[in-house]
Amino acid sequence: MTEQGQSTKGGAGTKDKPNQKKDALVSEITPQSEDFSRWYLDVVLKAELADYTPVKGCMAIRPYGYAIWELIQQGLDKRFKATGHVNAYFPLFIPEKLLTREAEHVEGFSPQVAWVTRGGDEDLEERLAIRPTSEAIIGTMYAKWIKSWRDLPVLINQWANVVRWEKVTRPFLRTTEFLWQEGHTAHETEAEAQEETMKILALYKEFVQTELAMPVVDGQKSESEKFAGASRTFSIEALMGDGRALQAGTSHNLGQNFAKAFEIQFQGRDKTVQNAWTTSWGVSTRLIGGVIMTHGDDSGLILPPRVAPYQVVIVPIPRGNWQETVLPKAREIRDALVAQGVRVMLDDRDEYSPGWKYAEWEMRGVPVRLEIGPKDIEKAQVMLARRDTREKLPTPMEGLPSAILALLDDIQSALYARALQFREAHTQRVTSYDEFKAAMEGRPGFVIAFWCGSADCEAQIKADTQATLRNIPFSSGPIVPGTCVRCGQPASVEAWFAKSY
Ligand SMILES: [Zn+2]
């Protein structure tokens, strides 16, 4: 089975078995510099995060990918509950007459709606939409549940799947069916609704930066990019490794638009009948795509420890009677780490060489690898390898769990710092339109420029450069008014532009 002359490239090879499989595995990933999009798909498929299915535009999320989603869910759910939200569940189907009640909403979503027209043998009297989002059905239920100011606020979140008929799809980033959470809240006053909208945006930002190690810019969307039917939309935007932006989460202040359409009314403190103020907000499995494209490299995935299904992989070196010597020690180390809450995979598979396993778990992005052989046991140490820096260092077994816990924190921070540095290196402030166009043609990334607020200028910029207005950040601080990069008219805000996913 060995092929003569096959080298152990990369230096992480084993002398025990031929290394052919390892080389084959790594070489199957297209380098980022050659074709980033191909690299992304290679990583999704080879790392077994997701796979294509016979259903066009719909992916199967494989266990390894789903484990990342579960960690994302847990991290968010904990935060939603800590801020007073509760979970509930609403129907997958939305009767057509409900979906069409809010004019802008239906106009925005109708090109993407999948319809059910038959049930069993019979044509339906009224078509049912498969939810593209749930404002219509949840708003209808809120109208039933909310009677008085005493019933407010209502702070409900739903974990669900939604369907949006997409022409071009890519696993995690844009699929016809995807998983997400959608929060829907109703409030007594406009101020409370705005406070909720901002609270959630801040929660998303903190979550994505802390757990996914993805730096994001938070700000307000332009009129043309806001959610269909919303008064105002806010977003967090991240920068991917190819210099394209990814909208990582949105929070909408719906004003009274949906309350009026769905009759979410209550008797106020002054006994008058009032419309509620509502919000909605969501993040989706798209975040997994964001993690892949923020941190990955030519060897594959690099997972931030907080969302890594396995934070540590232990690879025993099969020398001599290793099953009696090395393996028990490896199990002991695993148990000690698990006792500290570390997620560990002990890869004791006999049929693969250590070198093959190193490449496999590197490709799948496990943050820390521990190699242990007879020599290490003699020296009471393990060989530790970091996925993010590729550093290898002998580490004493004594005190290993606490060393690992500290290291996982270090890796989490290092990944965030690296991503932030990348974003800063790929963010450019421009003052002229020529500069803007040159920036968009050359090195991709964010371009910051003054904008007059006109939708025409925004559309022209998009037509000329493919860049869209990502958002108007909160953090830009007090700025001296300037002139619109496109039309030269006075402009009081700076917007962030980028080509985006
Ligand atoms: Zn302008």
mmCIF file of C-alpha atoms in Angstrom, residues 209-430:
data_model
loop_
_atom_site.group_PDB
_atom_site.id
_atom_site.type_symbol
_atom_site.label_atom_id
_atom_site.label_comp_id
_atom_site.label_asym_id
_atom_site.label_seq_id
_atom_site.Cartn_x
_atom_site.Cartn_y
_atom_site.Cartn_z
ATOM 1 C CA GLN A 209 -16.554 38.720 19.763
ATOM 2 C CA THR A 210 -16.259 36.659 22.952
ATOM 3 C CA GLU A 211 -17.314 33.221 21.751
ATOM 4 C CA LEU A 212 -16.493 33.273 18.041
ATOM 5 C CA ALA A 213 -13.455 35.589 18.329
ATOM 6 C CA MET A 214 -14.849 37.606 15.410
ATOM 7 C CA PRO A 215 -14.444 41.384 15.651
ATOM 8 C CA VAL A 216 -17.559 43.180 14.425
ATOM 9 C CA VAL A 217 -18.617 46.716 13.619
ATOM 10 C CA ASP A 218 -22.014 47.621 15.044
ATOM 11 C CA GLY A 219 -24.165 50.274 13.472
ATOM 12 C CA GLN A 220 -27.311 51.224 11.629
ATOM 13 C CA LYS A 221 -28.309 49.994 8.182
ATOM 14 C CA SER A 222 -29.283 52.439 5.465
ATOM 15 C CA GLU A 223 -32.940 52.711 4.364
ATOM 16 C CA SER A 224 -32.310 50.534 1.337
ATOM 17 C CA GLU A 225 -30.626 47.774 3.346
ATOM 18 C CA LYS A 226 -33.064 47.657 6.256
ATOM 19 C CA PHE A 227 -35.414 44.761 7.027
ATOM 20 C CA ALA A 228 -38.650 44.765 5.019
ATOM 21 C CA GLY A 229 -41.214 46.483 7.223
ATOM 22 C CA ALA A 230 -38.841 47.759 9.899
ATOM 23 C CA SER A 231 -38.483 51.364 11.036
ATOM 24 C CA ARG A 232 -34.780 50.912 11.644
ATOM 25 C CA THR A 233 -32.357 48.016 11.243
ATOM 26 C CA PHE A 234 -29.055 47.632 13.046
ATOM 27 C CA SER A 235 -26.365 45.112 12.255
ATOM 28 C CA ILE A 236 -23.025 43.708 13.255
ATOM 29 C CA GLU A 237 -20.619 43.282 10.352
ATOM 30 C CA ALA A 238 -17.493 41.127 10.261
ATOM 31 C CA LEU A 239 -14.659 40.938 7.756
ATOM 32 C CA MET A 240 -13.808 37.582 6.235
ATOM 33 C CA GLY A 241 -10.359 36.327 5.228
ATOM 34 C CA ASP A 242 -10.914 37.278 1.581
ATOM 35 C CA GLY A 243 -11.797 40.866 2.478
ATOM 36 C CA ARG A 244 -15.538 40.516 2.034
ATOM 37 C CA ALA A 245 -17.931 41.595 4.748
ATOM 38 C CA LEU A 246 -20.403 39.266 6.412
ATOM 39 C CA GLN A 247 -23.545 40.537 8.085
ATOM 40 C CA ALA A 248 -23.379 38.475 11.247
ATOM 41 C CA GLY A 249 -26.582 39.525 12.995
ATOM 42 C CA THR A 250 -29.417 42.035 12.786
ATOM 43 C CA SER A 251 -31.727 43.725 15.260
ATOM 44 C CA HIS A 252 -34.806 45.591 14.027
ATOM 45 C CA ASN A 253 -36.923 48.280 15.582
ATOM 46 C CA LEU A 254 -40.262 47.603 13.889
ATOM 47 C CA GLY A 255 -41.927 50.715 15.270
ATOM 48 C CA GLN A 256 -45.719 50.267 15.218
ATOM 49 C CA ASN A 257 -45.756 48.950 11.640
ATOM 50 C CA PHE A 258 -46.450 45.342 12.535
ATOM 51 C CA ALA A 259 -48.631 46.231 15.512
ATOM 52 C CA LYS A 260 -50.899 48.200 13.178
ATOM 53 C CA ALA A 261 -50.938 45.462 10.525
ATOM 54 C CA PHE A 262 -51.646 42.677 13.014
ATOM 55 C CA GLU A 263 -53.653 44.684 15.542
ATOM 56 C CA ILE A 264 -51.311 44.211 18.453
ATOM 57 C CA GLN A 265 -53.205 46.645 20.655
ATOM 58 C CA PHE A 266 -53.453 47.178 24.363
ATOM 59 C CA GLN A 267 -55.235 49.334 26.830
ATOM 60 C CA GLY A 268 -52.730 51.847 28.096
ATOM 61 C CA ARG A 269 -52.249 53.205 31.597
ATOM 62 C CA ASP A 270 -54.528 56.084 30.586
ATOM 63 C CA LYS A 271 -57.227 53.603 29.423
ATOM 64 C CA THR A 272 -56.792 54.510 25.753
ATOM 65 C CA VAL A 273 -56.262 51.794 23.137
ATOM 66 C CA GLN A 274 -52.711 51.902 21.804
ATOM 67 C CA ASN A 275 -50.588 50.032 19.297
ATOM 68 C CA ALA A 276 -47.648 48.136 20.730
ATOM 69 C CA TRP A 277 -44.053 48.861 19.728
ATOM 70 C CA THR A 278 -42.297 45.746 18.473
ATOM 71 C CA THR A 279 -38.807 44.493 17.651
ATOM 72 C CA SER A 280 -37.336 41.429 16.010
ATOM 73 C CA TRP A 281 -33.787 40.137 15.802
ATOM 74 C CA GLY A 282 -31.890 37.114 14.598
ATOM 75 C CA VAL A 283 -28.678 35.266 13.940
ATOM 76 C CA SER A 284 -28.333 32.042 11.995
ATOM 77 C CA THR A 285 -26.151 29.102 11.026
ATOM 78 C CA ARG A 286 -24.410 31.682 8.828
ATOM 79 C CA LEU A 287 -22.244 32.384 11.878
ATOM 80 C CA ILE A 288 -20.552 29.030 11.277
ATOM 81 C CA GLY A 289 -19.548 30.255 7.818
ATOM 82 C CA GLY A 290 -18.198 33.363 9.523
ATOM 83 C CA VAL A 291 -16.047 31.319 11.891
ATOM 84 C CA ILE A 292 -14.631 29.282 9.011
ATOM 85 C CA MET A 293 -13.756 32.339 6.913
ATOM 86 C CA THR A 294 -12.441 34.474 9.774
ATOM 87 C CA HIS A 295 -9.955 32.031 11.243
ATOM 88 C CA GLY A 296 -9.198 29.246 8.750
ATOM 89 C CA ASP A 297 -5.932 28.789 6.856
ATOM 90 C CA ASP A 298 -4.555 26.631 4.045
ATOM 91 C CA SER A 299 -4.548 23.565 6.300
ATOM 92 C CA GLY A 300 -8.259 23.960 7.000
ATOM 93 C CA LEU A 301 -10.386 25.038 9.878
ATOM 94 C CA ILE A 302 -9.173 26.863 12.984
ATOM 95 C CA LEU A 303 -11.828 26.826 15.681
ATOM 96 C CA PRO A 304 -11.987 29.248 18.578
ATOM 97 C CA PRO A 305 -11.828 27.046 21.711
ATOM 98 C CA ARG A 306 -15.183 28.276 23.021
ATOM 99 C CA VAL A 307 -17.070 26.805 20.069
ATOM 100 C CA ALA A 308 -14.773 23.883 19.263
ATOM 101 C CA PRO A 309 -16.606 20.542 19.619
ATOM 102 C CA TYR A 310 -13.238 19.134 20.695
ATOM 103 C CA GLN A 311 -10.901 21.607 22.333
ATOM 104 C CA VAL A 312 -8.139 19.036 22.756
ATOM 105 C CA VAL A 313 -7.319 15.918 20.768
ATOM 106 C CA ILE A 314 -5.005 13.341 22.305
ATOM 107 C CA VAL A 315 -3.026 11.189 19.898
ATOM 108 C CA PRO A 316 -1.247 8.217 21.478
ATOM 109 C CA ILE A 317 1.930 7.124 19.689
ATOM 110 C CA PRO A 318 1.631 3.397 19.002
ATOM 111 C CA ARG A 319 5.080 2.063 19.923
ATOM 112 C CA GLY A 320 5.793 -1.271 21.570
ATOM 113 C CA ASN A 321 2.996 -2.503 23.782
ATOM 114 C CA TRP A 322 1.346 0.945 23.657
ATOM 115 C CA GLN A 323 -2.075 -0.368 24.511
ATOM 116 C CA GLU A 324 -0.806 -1.416 27.920
ATOM 117 C CA THR A 325 1.461 1.590 28.502
ATOM 118 C CA VAL A 326 0.604 4.679 26.463
ATOM 119 C CA LEU A 327 -3.127 4.222 26.162
ATOM 120 C CA PRO A 328 -3.892 4.030 29.897
ATOM 121 C CA LYS A 329 -1.862 7.217 30.430
ATOM 122 C CA ALA A 330 -3.698 8.918 27.566
ATOM 123 C CA ARG A 331 -7.026 7.939 29.135
ATOM 124 C CA GLU A 332 -5.882 9.265 32.477
ATOM 125 C CA ILE A 333 -5.031 12.615 30.884
ATOM 126 C CA ARG A 334 -8.342 12.694 29.043
ATOM 127 C CA ASP A 335 -10.290 12.034 32.237
ATOM 128 C CA ALA A 336 -8.388 14.724 34.116
ATOM 129 C CA LEU A 337 -9.173 17.249 31.363
ATOM 130 C CA VAL A 338 -12.828 16.225 31.111
ATOM 131 C CA ALA A 339 -13.106 16.670 34.873
ATOM 132 C CA GLN A 340 -12.105 20.302 34.326
ATOM 133 C CA GLY A 341 -14.830 20.749 31.717
ATOM 134 C CA VAL A 342 -12.537 20.479 28.684
ATOM 135 C CA ARG A 343 -14.044 18.855 25.566
ATOM 136 C CA VAL A 344 -11.582 16.090 24.635
ATOM 137 C CA MET A 345 -11.252 13.558 21.844
ATOM 138 C CA LEU A 346 -8.916 10.650 22.500
ATOM 139 C CA ASP A 347 -8.108 9.357 19.036
ATOM 140 C CA ASP A 348 -7.075 5.793 19.774
ATOM 141 C CA ARG A 349 -8.044 4.446 16.368
ATOM 142 C CA ASP A 350 -5.649 1.693 15.439
ATOM 143 C CA GLU A 351 -6.123 1.904 11.703
ATOM 144 C CA TYR A 352 -4.654 5.401 11.231
ATOM 145 C CA SER A 353 -1.090 6.554 11.782
ATOM 146 C CA PRO A 354 -0.335 9.448 14.152
ATOM 147 C CA GLY A 355 0.763 11.585 11.186
ATOM 148 C CA TRP A 356 -2.548 11.020 9.485
ATOM 149 C CA LYS A 357 -4.385 11.933 12.647
ATOM 150 C CA TYR A 358 -2.360 15.130 13.099
ATOM 151 C CA ALA A 359 -3.318 16.294 9.613
ATOM 152 C CA GLU A 360 -6.935 15.253 10.096
ATOM 153 C CA TRP A 361 -7.440 17.141 13.363
ATOM 154 C CA GLU A 362 -5.508 20.141 12.114
ATOM 155 C CA MET A 363 -7.810 20.266 9.126
ATOM 156 C CA ARG A 364 -10.807 20.010 11.439
ATOM 157 C CA GLY A 365 -9.497 22.900 13.499
ATOM 158 C CA VAL A 366 -9.031 21.375 16.965
ATOM 159 C CA PRO A 367 -7.240 24.095 18.981
ATOM 160 C CA VAL A 368 -4.807 21.874 20.908
ATOM 161 C CA ARG A 369 -3.229 18.512 20.154
ATOM 162 C CA LEU A 370 -1.435 16.392 22.716
ATOM 163 C CA GLU A 371 0.907 13.682 21.493
ATOM 164 C CA ILE A 372 1.952 11.059 23.952
ATOM 165 C CA GLY A 373 4.405 8.186 23.461
ATOM 166 C CA PRO A 374 6.613 5.946 25.633
ATOM 167 C CA LYS A 375 9.429 8.538 25.692
ATOM 168 C CA ASP A 376 7.047 11.237 26.853
ATOM 169 C CA ILE A 377 5.821 9.016 29.659
ATOM 170 C CA GLU A 378 9.423 8.442 30.787
ATOM 171 C CA LYS A 379 9.885 12.196 30.945
ATOM 172 C CA ALA A 380 6.445 12.781 32.521
ATOM 173 C CA GLN A 381 5.475 15.115 29.699
ATOM 174 C CA VAL A 382 3.338 15.379 26.594
ATOM 175 C CA MET A 383 4.087 17.079 23.300
ATOM 176 C CA LEU A 384 1.614 19.902 22.862
ATOM 177 C CA ALA A 385 0.806 21.472 19.484
ATOM 178 C CA ARG A 386 -1.244 24.641 18.986
ATOM 179 C CA ARG A 387 -3.386 24.765 15.872
ATOM 180 C CA ASP A 388 -3.367 28.552 15.544
ATOM 181 C CA THR A 389 0.405 29.146 15.713
ATOM 182 C CA ARG A 390 1.632 25.644 14.895
ATOM 183 C CA GLU A 391 3.966 25.864 17.902
ATOM 184 C CA LYS A 392 4.990 22.579 19.465
ATOM 185 C CA LEU A 393 6.219 22.472 23.012
ATOM 186 C CA PRO A 394 6.904 19.700 25.528
ATOM 187 C CA THR A 395 4.593 20.232 28.483
ATOM 188 C CA PRO A 396 4.791 18.550 31.918
ATOM 189 C CA MET A 397 1.971 16.195 32.822
ATOM 190 C CA GLU A 398 2.026 17.670 36.272
ATOM 191 C CA GLY A 399 -0.565 20.441 36.316
ATOM 192 C CA LEU A 400 -1.594 19.762 32.729
ATOM 193 C CA PRO A 401 -5.341 20.513 33.120
ATOM 194 C CA SER A 402 -4.771 24.003 34.481
ATOM 195 C CA ALA A 403 -2.113 24.683 31.841
ATOM 196 C CA ILE A 404 -4.584 23.614 29.143
ATOM 197 C CA LEU A 405 -7.378 25.788 30.521
ATOM 198 C CA ALA A 406 -5.084 28.813 30.474
ATOM 199 C CA LEU A 407 -3.852 27.949 27.000
ATOM 200 C CA LEU A 408 -7.393 27.677 25.608
ATOM 201 C CA ASP A 409 -8.077 31.191 26.895
ATOM 202 C CA ASP A 410 -4.852 32.406 25.296
ATOM 203 C CA ILE A 411 -5.773 30.863 21.964
ATOM 204 C CA GLN A 412 -9.233 32.415 22.106
ATOM 205 C CA SER A 413 -7.712 35.880 22.680
ATOM 206 C CA ALA A 414 -4.972 35.345 20.109
ATOM 207 C CA LEU A 415 -7.520 34.472 17.429
ATOM 208 C CA TYR A 416 -9.534 37.572 18.214
ATOM 209 C CA ALA A 417 -6.427 39.756 18.160
ATOM 210 C CA ARG A 418 -5.306 38.279 14.853
ATOM 211 C CA ALA A 419 -8.722 38.821 13.261
ATOM 212 C CA LEU A 420 -8.866 42.391 14.562
ATOM 213 C CA GLN A 421 -5.415 43.102 13.210
ATOM 214 C CA PHE A 422 -6.481 41.707 9.850
ATOM 215 C CA ARG A 423 -9.556 43.921 9.820
ATOM 216 C CA GLU A 424 -7.554 47.000 10.713
ATOM 217 C CA ALA A 425 -5.040 46.233 7.993
ATOM 218 C CA HIS A 426 -7.921 45.909 5.534
ATOM 219 C CA THR A 427 -9.885 49.011 6.473
ATOM 220 C CA GLN A 428 -9.193 52.212 4.625
ATOM 221 C CA ARG A 429 -10.622 55.709 5.016
ATOM 222 C CA VAL A 430 -11.017 57.530 1.709
#
